[in-house]
PDB file of C-alpha atoms in Angstrom:
ATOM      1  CA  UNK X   1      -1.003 -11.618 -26.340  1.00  0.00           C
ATOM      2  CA  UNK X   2       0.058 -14.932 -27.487  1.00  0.00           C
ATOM      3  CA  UNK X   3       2.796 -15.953 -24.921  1.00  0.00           C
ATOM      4  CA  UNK X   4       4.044 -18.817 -23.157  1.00  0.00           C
ATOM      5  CA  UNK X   5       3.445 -17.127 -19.650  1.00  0.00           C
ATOM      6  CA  UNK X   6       0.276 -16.661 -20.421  1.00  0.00           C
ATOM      7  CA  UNK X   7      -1.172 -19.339 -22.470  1.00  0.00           C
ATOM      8  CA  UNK X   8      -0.746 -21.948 -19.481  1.00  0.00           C
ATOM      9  CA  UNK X   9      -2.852 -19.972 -16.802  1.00  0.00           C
ATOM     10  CA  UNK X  10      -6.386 -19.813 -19.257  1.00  0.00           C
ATOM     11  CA  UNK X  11      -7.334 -23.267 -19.313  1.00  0.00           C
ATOM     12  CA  UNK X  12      -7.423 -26.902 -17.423  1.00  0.00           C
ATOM     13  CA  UNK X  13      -8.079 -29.067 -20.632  1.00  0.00           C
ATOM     14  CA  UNK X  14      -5.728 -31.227 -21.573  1.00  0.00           C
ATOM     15  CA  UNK X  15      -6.092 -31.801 -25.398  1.00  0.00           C
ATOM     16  CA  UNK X  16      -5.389 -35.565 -26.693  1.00  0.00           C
ATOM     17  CA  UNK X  17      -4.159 -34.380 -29.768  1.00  0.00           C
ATOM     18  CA  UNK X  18      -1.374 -32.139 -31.488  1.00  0.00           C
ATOM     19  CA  UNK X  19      -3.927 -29.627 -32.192  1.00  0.00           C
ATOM     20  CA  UNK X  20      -4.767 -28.134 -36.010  1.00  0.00           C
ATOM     21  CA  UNK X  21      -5.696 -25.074 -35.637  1.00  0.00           C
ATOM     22  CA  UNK X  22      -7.875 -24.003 -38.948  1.00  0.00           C
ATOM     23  CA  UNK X  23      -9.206 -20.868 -38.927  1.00  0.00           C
ATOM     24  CA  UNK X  24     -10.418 -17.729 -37.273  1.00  0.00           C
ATOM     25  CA  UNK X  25     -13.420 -14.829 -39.073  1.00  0.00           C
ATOM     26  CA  UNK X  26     -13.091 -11.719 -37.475  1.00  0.00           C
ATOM     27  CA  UNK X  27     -15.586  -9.007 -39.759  1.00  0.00           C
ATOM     28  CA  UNK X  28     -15.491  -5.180 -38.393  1.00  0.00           C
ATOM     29  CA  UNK X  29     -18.589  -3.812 -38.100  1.00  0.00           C
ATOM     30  CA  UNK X  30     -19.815  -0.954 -40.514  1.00  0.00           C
ATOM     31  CA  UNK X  31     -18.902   1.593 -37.743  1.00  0.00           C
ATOM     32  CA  UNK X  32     -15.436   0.612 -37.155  1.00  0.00           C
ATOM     33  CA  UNK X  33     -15.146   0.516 -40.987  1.00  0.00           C
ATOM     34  CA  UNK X  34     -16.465   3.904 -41.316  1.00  0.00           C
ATOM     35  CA  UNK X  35     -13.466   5.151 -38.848  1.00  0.00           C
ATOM     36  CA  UNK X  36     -10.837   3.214 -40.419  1.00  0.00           C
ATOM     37  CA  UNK X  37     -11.592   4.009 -43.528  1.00  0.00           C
ATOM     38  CA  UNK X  38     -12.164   1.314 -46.833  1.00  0.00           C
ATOM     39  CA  UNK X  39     -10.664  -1.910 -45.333  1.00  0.00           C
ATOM     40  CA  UNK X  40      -9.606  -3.440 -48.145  1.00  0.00           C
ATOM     41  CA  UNK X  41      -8.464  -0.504 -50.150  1.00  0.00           C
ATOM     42  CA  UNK X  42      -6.412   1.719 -49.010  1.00  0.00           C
ATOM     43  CA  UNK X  43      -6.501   0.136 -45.741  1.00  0.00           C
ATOM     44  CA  UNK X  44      -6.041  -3.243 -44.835  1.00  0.00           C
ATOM     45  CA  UNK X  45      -4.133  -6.312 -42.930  1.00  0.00           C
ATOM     46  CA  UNK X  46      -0.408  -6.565 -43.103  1.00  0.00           C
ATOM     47  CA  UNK X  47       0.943 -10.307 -42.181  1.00  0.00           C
ATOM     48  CA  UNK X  48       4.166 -10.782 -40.315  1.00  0.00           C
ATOM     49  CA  UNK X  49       4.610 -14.525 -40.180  1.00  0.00           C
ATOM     50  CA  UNK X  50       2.597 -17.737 -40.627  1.00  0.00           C
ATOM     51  CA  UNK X  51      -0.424 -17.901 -44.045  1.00  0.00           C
ATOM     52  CA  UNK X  52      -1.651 -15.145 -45.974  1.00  0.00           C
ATOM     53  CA  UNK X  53      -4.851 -14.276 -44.767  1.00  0.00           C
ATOM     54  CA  UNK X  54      -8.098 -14.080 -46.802  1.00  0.00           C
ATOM     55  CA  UNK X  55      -9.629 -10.571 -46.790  1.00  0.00           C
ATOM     56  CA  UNK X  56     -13.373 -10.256 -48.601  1.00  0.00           C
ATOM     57  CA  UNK X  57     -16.092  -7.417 -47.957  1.00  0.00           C
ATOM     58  CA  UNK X  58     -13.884  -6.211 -44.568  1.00  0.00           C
ATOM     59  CA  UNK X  59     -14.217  -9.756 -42.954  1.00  0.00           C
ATOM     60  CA  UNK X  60     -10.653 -11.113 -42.384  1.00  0.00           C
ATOM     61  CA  UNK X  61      -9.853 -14.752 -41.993  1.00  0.00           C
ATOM     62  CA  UNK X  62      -6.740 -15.765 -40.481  1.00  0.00           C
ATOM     63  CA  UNK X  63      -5.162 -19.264 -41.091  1.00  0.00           C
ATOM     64  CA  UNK X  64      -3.313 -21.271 -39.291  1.00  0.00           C
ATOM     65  CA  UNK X  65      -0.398 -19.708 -37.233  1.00  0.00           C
ATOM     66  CA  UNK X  66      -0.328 -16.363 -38.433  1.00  0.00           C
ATOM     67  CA  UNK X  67      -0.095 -12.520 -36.704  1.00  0.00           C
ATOM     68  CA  UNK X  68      -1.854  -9.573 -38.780  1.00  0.00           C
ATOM     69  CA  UNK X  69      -1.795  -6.038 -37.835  1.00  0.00           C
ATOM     70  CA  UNK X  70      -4.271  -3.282 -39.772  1.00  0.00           C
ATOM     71  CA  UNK X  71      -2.543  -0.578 -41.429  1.00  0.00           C
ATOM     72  CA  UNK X  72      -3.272   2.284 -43.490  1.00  0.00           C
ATOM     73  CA  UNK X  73      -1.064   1.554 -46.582  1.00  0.00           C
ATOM     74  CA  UNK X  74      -2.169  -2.254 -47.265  1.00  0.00           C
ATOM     75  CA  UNK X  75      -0.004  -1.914 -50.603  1.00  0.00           C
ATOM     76  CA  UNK X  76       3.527  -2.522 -51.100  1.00  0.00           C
ATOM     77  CA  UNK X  77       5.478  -5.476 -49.334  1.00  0.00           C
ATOM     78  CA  UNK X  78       7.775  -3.562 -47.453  1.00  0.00           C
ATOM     79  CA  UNK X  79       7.187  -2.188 -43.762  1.00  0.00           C
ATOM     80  CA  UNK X  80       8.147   0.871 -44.519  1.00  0.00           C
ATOM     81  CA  UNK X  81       5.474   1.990 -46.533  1.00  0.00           C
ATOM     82  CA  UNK X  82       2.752   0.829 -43.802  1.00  0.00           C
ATOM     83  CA  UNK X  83       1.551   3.135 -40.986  1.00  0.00           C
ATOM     84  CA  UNK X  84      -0.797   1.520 -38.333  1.00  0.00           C
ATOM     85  CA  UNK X  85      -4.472   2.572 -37.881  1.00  0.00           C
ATOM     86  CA  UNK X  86      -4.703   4.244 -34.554  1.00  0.00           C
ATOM     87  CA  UNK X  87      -7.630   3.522 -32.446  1.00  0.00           C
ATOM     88  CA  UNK X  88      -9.206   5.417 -29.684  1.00  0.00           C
ATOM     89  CA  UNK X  89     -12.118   3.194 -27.748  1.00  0.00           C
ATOM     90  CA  UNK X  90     -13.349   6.294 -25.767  1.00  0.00           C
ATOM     91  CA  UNK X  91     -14.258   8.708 -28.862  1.00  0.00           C
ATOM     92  CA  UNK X  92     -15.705   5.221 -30.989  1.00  0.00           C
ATOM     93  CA  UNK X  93     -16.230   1.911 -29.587  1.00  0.00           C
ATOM     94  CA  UNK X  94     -14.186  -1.089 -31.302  1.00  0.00           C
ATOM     95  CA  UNK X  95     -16.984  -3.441 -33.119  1.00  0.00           C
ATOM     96  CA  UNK X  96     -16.664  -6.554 -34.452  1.00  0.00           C
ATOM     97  CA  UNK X  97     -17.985  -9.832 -35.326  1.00  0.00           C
ATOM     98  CA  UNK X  98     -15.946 -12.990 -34.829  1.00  0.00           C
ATOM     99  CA  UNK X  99     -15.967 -16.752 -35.032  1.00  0.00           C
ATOM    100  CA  UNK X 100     -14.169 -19.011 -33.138  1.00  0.00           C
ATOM    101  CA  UNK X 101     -15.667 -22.568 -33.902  1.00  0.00           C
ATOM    102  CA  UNK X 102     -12.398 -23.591 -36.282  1.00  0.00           C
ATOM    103  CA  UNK X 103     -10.046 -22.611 -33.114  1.00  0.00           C
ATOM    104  CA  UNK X 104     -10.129 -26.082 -30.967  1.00  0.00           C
ATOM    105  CA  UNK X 105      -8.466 -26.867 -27.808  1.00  0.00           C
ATOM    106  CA  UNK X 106      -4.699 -26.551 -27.746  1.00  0.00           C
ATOM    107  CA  UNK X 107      -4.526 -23.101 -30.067  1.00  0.00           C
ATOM    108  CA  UNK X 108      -5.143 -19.461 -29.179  1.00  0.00           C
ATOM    109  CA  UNK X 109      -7.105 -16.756 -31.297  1.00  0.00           C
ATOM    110  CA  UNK X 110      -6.560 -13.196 -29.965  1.00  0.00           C
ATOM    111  CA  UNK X 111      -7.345  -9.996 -30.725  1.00  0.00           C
ATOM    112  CA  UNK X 112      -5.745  -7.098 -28.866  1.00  0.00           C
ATOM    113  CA  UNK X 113      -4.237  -3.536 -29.050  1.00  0.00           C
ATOM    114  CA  UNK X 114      -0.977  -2.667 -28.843  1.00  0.00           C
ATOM    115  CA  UNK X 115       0.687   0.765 -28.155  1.00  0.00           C
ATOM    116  CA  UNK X 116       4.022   0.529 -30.543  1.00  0.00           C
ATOM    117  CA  UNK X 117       5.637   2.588 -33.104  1.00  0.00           C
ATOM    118  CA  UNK X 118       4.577   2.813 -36.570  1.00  0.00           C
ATOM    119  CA  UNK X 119       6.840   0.092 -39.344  1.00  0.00           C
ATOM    120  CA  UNK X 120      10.035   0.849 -40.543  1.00  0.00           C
ATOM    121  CA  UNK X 121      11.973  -0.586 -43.903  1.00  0.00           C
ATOM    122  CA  UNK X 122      12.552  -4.515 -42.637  1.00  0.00           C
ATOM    123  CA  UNK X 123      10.546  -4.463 -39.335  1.00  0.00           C
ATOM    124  CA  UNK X 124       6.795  -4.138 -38.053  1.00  0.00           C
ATOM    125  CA  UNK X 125       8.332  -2.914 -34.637  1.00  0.00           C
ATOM    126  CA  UNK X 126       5.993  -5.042 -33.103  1.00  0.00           C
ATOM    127  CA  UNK X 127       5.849  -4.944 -28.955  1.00  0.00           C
ATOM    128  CA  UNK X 128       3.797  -5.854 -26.635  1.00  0.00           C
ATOM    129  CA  UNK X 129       3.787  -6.039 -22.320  1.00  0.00           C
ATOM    130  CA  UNK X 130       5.613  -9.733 -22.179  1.00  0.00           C
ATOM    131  CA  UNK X 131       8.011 -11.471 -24.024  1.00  0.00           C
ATOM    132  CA  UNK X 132       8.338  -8.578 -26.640  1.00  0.00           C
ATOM    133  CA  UNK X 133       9.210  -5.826 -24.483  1.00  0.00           C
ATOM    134  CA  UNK X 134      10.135  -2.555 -26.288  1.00  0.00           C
ATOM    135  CA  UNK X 135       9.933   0.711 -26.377  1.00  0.00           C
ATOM    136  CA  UNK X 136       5.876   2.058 -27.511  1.00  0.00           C
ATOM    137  CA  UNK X 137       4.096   4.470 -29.676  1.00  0.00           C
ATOM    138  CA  UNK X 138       6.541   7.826 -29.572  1.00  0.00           C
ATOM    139  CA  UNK X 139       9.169   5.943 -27.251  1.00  0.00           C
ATOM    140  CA  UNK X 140       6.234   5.489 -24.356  1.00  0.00           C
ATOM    141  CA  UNK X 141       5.427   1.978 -22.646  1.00  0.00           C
ATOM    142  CA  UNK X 142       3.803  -0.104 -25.386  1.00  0.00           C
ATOM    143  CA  UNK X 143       0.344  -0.234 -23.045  1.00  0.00           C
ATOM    144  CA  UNK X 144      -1.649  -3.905 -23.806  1.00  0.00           C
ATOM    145  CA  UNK X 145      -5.345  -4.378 -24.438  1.00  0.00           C
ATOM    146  CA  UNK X 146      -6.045  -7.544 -25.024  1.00  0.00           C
ATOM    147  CA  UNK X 147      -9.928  -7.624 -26.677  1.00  0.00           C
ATOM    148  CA  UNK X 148     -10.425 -11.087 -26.391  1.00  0.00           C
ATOM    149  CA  UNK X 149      -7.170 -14.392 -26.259  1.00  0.00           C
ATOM    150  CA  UNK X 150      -9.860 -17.687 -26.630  1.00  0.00           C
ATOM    151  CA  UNK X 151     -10.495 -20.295 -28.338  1.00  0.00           C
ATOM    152  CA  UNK X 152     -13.926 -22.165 -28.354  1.00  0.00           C
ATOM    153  CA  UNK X 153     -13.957 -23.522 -25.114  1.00  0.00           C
ATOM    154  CA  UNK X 154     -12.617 -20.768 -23.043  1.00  0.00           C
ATOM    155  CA  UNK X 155     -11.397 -16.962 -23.119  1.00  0.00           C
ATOM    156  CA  UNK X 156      -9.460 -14.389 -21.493  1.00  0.00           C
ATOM    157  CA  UNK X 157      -9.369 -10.517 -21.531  1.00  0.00           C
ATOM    158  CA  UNK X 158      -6.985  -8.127 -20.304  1.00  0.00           C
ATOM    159  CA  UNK X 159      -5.084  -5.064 -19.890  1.00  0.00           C
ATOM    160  CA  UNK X 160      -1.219  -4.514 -19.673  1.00  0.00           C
ATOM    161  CA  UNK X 161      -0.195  -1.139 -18.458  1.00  0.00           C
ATOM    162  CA  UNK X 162       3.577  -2.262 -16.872  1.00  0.00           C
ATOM    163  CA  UNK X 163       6.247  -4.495 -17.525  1.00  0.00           C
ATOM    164  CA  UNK X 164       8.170  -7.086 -15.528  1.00  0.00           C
ATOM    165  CA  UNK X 165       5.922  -7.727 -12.044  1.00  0.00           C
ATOM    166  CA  UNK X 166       4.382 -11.523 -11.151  1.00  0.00           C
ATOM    167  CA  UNK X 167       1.217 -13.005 -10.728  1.00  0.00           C
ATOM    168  CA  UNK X 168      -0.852 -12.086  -7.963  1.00  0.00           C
ATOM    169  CA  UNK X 169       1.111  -8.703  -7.741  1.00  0.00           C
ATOM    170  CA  UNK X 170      -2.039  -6.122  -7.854  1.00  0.00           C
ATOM    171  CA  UNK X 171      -0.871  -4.885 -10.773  1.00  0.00           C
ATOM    172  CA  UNK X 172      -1.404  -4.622 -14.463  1.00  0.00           C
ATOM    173  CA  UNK X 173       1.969  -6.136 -15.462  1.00  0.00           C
ATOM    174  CA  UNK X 174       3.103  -8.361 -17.798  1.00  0.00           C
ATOM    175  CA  UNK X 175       0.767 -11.208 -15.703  1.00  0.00           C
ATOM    176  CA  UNK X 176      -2.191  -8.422 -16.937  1.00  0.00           C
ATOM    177  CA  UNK X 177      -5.473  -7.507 -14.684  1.00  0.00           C
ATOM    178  CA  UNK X 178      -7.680 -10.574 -16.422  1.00  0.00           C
ATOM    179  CA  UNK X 179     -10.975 -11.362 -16.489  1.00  0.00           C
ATOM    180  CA  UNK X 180     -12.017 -14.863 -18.067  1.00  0.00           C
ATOM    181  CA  UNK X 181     -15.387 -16.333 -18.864  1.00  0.00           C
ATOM    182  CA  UNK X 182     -16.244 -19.941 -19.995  1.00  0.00           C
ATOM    183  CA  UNK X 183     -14.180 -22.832 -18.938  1.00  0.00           C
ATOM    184  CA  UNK X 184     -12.915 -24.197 -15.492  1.00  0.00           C
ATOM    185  CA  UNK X 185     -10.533 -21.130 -14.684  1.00  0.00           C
ATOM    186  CA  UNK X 186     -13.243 -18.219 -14.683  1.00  0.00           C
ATOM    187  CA  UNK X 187     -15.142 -17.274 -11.728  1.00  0.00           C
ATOM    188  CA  UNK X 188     -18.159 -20.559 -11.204  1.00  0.00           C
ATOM    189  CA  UNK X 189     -20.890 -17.680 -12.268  1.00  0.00           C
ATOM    190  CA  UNK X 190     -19.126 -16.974 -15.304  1.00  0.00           C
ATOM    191  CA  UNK X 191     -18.167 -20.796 -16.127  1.00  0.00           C
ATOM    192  CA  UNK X 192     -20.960 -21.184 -18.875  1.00  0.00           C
ATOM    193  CA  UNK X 193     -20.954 -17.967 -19.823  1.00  0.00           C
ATOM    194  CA  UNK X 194     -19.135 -18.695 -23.100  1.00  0.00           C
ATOM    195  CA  UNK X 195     -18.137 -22.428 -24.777  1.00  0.00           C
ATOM    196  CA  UNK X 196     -19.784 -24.720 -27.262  1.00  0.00           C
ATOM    197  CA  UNK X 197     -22.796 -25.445 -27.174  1.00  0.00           C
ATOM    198  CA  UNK X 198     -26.815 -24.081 -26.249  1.00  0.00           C
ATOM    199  CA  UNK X 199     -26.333 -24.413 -22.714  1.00  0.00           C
ATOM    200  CA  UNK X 200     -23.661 -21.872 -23.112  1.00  0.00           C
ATOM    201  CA  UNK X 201     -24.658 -18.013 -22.764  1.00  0.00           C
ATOM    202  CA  UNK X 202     -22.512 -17.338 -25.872  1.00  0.00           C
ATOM    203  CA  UNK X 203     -21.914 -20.825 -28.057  1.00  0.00           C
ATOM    204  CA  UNK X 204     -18.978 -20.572 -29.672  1.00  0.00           C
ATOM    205  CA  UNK X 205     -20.089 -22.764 -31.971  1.00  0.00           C
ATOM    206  CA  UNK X 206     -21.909 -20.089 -34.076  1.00  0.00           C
ATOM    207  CA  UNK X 207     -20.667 -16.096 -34.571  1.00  0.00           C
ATOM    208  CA  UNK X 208     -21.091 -13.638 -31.707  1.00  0.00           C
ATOM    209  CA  UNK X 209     -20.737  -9.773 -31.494  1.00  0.00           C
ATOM    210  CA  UNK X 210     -18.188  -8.051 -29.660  1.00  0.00           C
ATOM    211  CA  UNK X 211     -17.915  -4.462 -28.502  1.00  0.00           C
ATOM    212  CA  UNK X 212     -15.057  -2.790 -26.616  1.00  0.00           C
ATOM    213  CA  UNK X 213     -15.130   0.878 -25.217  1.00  0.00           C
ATOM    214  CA  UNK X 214     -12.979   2.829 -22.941  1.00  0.00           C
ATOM    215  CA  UNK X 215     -14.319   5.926 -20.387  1.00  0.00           C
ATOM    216  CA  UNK X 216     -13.198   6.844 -17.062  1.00  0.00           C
ATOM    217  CA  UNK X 217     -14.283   4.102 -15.573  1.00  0.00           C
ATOM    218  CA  UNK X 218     -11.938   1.766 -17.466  1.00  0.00           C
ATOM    219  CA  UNK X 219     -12.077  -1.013 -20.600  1.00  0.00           C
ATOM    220  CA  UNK X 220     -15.553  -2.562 -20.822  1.00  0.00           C
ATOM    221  CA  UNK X 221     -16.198  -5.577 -23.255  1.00  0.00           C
ATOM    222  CA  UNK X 222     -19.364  -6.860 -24.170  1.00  0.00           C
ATOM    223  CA  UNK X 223     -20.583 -10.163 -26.504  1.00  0.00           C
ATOM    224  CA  UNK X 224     -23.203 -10.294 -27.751  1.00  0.00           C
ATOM    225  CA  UNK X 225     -25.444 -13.290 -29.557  1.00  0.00           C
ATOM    226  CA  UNK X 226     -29.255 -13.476 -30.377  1.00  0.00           C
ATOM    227  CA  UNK X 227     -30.287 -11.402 -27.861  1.00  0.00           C
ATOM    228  CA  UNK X 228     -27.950 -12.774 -24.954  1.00  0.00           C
ATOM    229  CA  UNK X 229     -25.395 -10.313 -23.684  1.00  0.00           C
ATOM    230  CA  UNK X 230     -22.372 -11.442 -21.542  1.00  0.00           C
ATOM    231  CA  UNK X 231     -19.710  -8.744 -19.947  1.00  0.00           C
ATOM    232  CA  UNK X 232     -16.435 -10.206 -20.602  1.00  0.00           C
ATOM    233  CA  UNK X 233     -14.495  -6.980 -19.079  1.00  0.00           C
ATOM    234  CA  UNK X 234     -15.479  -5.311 -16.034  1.00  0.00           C
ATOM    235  CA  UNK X 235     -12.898  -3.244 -14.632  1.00  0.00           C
ATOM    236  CA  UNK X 236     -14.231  -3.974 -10.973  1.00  0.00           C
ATOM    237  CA  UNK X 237     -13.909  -8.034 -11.558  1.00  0.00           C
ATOM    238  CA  UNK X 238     -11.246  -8.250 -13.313  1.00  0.00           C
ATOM    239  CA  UNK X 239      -7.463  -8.045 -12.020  1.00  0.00           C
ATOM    240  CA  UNK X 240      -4.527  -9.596 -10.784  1.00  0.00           C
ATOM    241  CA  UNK X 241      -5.638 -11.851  -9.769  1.00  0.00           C
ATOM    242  CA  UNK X 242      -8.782 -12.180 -10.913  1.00  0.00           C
ATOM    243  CA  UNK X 243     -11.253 -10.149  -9.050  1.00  0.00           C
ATOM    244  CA  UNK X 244      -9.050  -7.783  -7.000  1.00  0.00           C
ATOM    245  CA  UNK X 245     -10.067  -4.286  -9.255  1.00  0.00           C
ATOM    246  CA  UNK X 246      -8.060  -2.731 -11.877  1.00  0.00           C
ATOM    247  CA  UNK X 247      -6.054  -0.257  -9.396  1.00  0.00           C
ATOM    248  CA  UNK X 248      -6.286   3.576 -10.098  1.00  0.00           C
ATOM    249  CA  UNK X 249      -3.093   3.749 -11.924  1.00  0.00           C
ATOM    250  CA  UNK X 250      -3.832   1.258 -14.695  1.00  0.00           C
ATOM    251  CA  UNK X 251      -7.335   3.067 -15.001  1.00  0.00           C
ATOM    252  CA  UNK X 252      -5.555   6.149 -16.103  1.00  0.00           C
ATOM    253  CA  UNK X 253      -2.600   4.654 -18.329  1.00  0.00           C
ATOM    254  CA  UNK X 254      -5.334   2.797 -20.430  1.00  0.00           C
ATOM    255  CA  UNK X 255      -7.106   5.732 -20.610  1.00  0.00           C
ATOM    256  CA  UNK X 256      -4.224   7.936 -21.523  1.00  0.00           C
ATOM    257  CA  UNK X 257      -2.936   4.991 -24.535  1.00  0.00           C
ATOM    258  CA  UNK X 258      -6.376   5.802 -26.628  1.00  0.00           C
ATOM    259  CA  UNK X 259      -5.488   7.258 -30.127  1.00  0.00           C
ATOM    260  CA  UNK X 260      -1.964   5.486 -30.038  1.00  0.00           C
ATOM    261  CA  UNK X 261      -3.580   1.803 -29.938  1.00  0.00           C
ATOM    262  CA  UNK X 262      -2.595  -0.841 -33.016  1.00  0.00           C
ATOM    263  CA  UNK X 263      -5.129  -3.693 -33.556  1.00  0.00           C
ATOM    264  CA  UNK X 264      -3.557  -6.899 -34.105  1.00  0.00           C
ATOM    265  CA  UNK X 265      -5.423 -10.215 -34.552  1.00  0.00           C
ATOM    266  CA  UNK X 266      -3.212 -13.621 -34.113  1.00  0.00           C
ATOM    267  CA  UNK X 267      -3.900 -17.144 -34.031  1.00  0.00           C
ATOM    268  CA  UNK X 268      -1.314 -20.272 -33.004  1.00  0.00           C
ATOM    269  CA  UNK X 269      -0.732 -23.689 -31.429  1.00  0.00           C
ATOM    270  CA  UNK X 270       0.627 -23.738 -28.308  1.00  0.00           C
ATOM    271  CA  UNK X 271       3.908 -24.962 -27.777  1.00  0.00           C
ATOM    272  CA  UNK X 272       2.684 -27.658 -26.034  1.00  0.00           C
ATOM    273  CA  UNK X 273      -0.705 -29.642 -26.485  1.00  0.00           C
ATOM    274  CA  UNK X 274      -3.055 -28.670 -23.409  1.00  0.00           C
ATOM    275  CA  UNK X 275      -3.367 -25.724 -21.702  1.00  0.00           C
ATOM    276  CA  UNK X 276      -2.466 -26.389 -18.445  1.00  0.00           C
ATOM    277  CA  UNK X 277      -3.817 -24.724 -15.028  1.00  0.00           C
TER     278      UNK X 277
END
């Protein structure tokens, strides 16, 4: 998540102004607390670059350009003594509650799992499917869910299961089998599924609910606001391109990469203003 490949191909807008982007609330439900333990005690966010984040009661809010991952040993400053929190969507859905009206045109919030290796002293050991290619969890391909990459006019989920490939290939690769609702660039039913405002399904302009899960059948996401309920992953719509299936293959890997997944949340500015189509 958060690369130049991928950040031109969500969006049409073409923002005015060097964008400032403020800040994004992302607060785990009580169930995904419950499996990760006390966020905010033993547990908790570990920044790599950009502003320290604020942490209160679980909800985490990230500020400016910054990329956080959640670990079990939230004390100390040195990688070594952190271990990631290990998620599996099939055995417990992922759960949270996020806001995206500080995140304007021209910058990127995501939220996404990543299959890489636990810290060592000096380095998170970050990877993901793109630009940082690298080795995964137990020396394994460092397999890419990426929960939600949006800000409030438009969004983007998808799954990386390959490296290297091209858009348009059929595969998961580094391009990702996508699915996008709200803005210009999803599928016309799906256009006002999510944005600001009350003629949007989901208005960005006020919290929603998101849910994640994984079975046999693939990654399904699900927002939720007030009642309204919008499917922002479907296996069988999304793809590469959008639309085409998730093929068999990439069904399997991203079921296979549950109990080795990292959650990472990120925000930035784009290296240039708009997103362009």
């Amino acid at each position: 998540a958060g690369t130049s490949t991928r950040r031109r191909v969500l969006s049409a807008w073409k923002c005015t102004n060097r964008p400032v982007c403020m800040s994004l609330l992302l607060q785990l439900s009580a169930v995904a607390q419950r499996t990760f333990g006390p966020v905010g005690g033993g547990h908790g966010w570990a920044a790599e670059h950009g502003q320290a984040p604020s942490v209160s009661h679980g909800a985490l809010t990230v500020h400016g350009d910054s990329r956080l991952y959640l670990v079990r040993d939230s004390a100390g400053e040195d990688w070594a003594r952190h271990s990631y929190v290990r998620l599996d969507l099939g055995a417990s859905p992922l759960r949270f509650t996020i806001d995206t009206s500080n995140v304007p045109c021209g910058c990127l919030a995501c939220v996404y799992l990543v299959s890489m290796p636990d810290p060592e002293a000096g380095r998170s050991n970050y990877c993901d499917m793109a630009e940082n290619v690298a080795p995964g969890y137990r020396g394994q391909t460092c397999i890419e869910m990426d929960i939600l990459e949006a800000n409030s006019h438009a969004m983007q989920a998808a799954i990386h299961t390959e490296v290297g490939g091209e858009y348009g290939s059929g595969n998961c690769d580094r391009n990702g089998c996508f699915m996008r609702v709200g803005g210009p660039q999803a599928d016309r039913p799906r256009q006002n599924s999510y944005g600001v405002g009350n003629d949007r399904r989901i208005n960005s302009a006020r919290p929603f609910d998101v849910e994640a899960s994984v079975d046999v059948q693939g990654l399904t996401i699900m927002l939720r606001q007030e009642g309204v309920r919008v499917t922002s992953f479907d296996p069988r719509l999304a793809g590469n391109p959008q639309g085409q299936g998730v093929p068999a293959a990439a069904l399997q890997k991203t079921l296979s990469a549950q109990g080795t997944l990292a959650l990472v949340a990120s925000m930035w500015r784009g290296e240039e203003p708009p997103w362009v189509g």
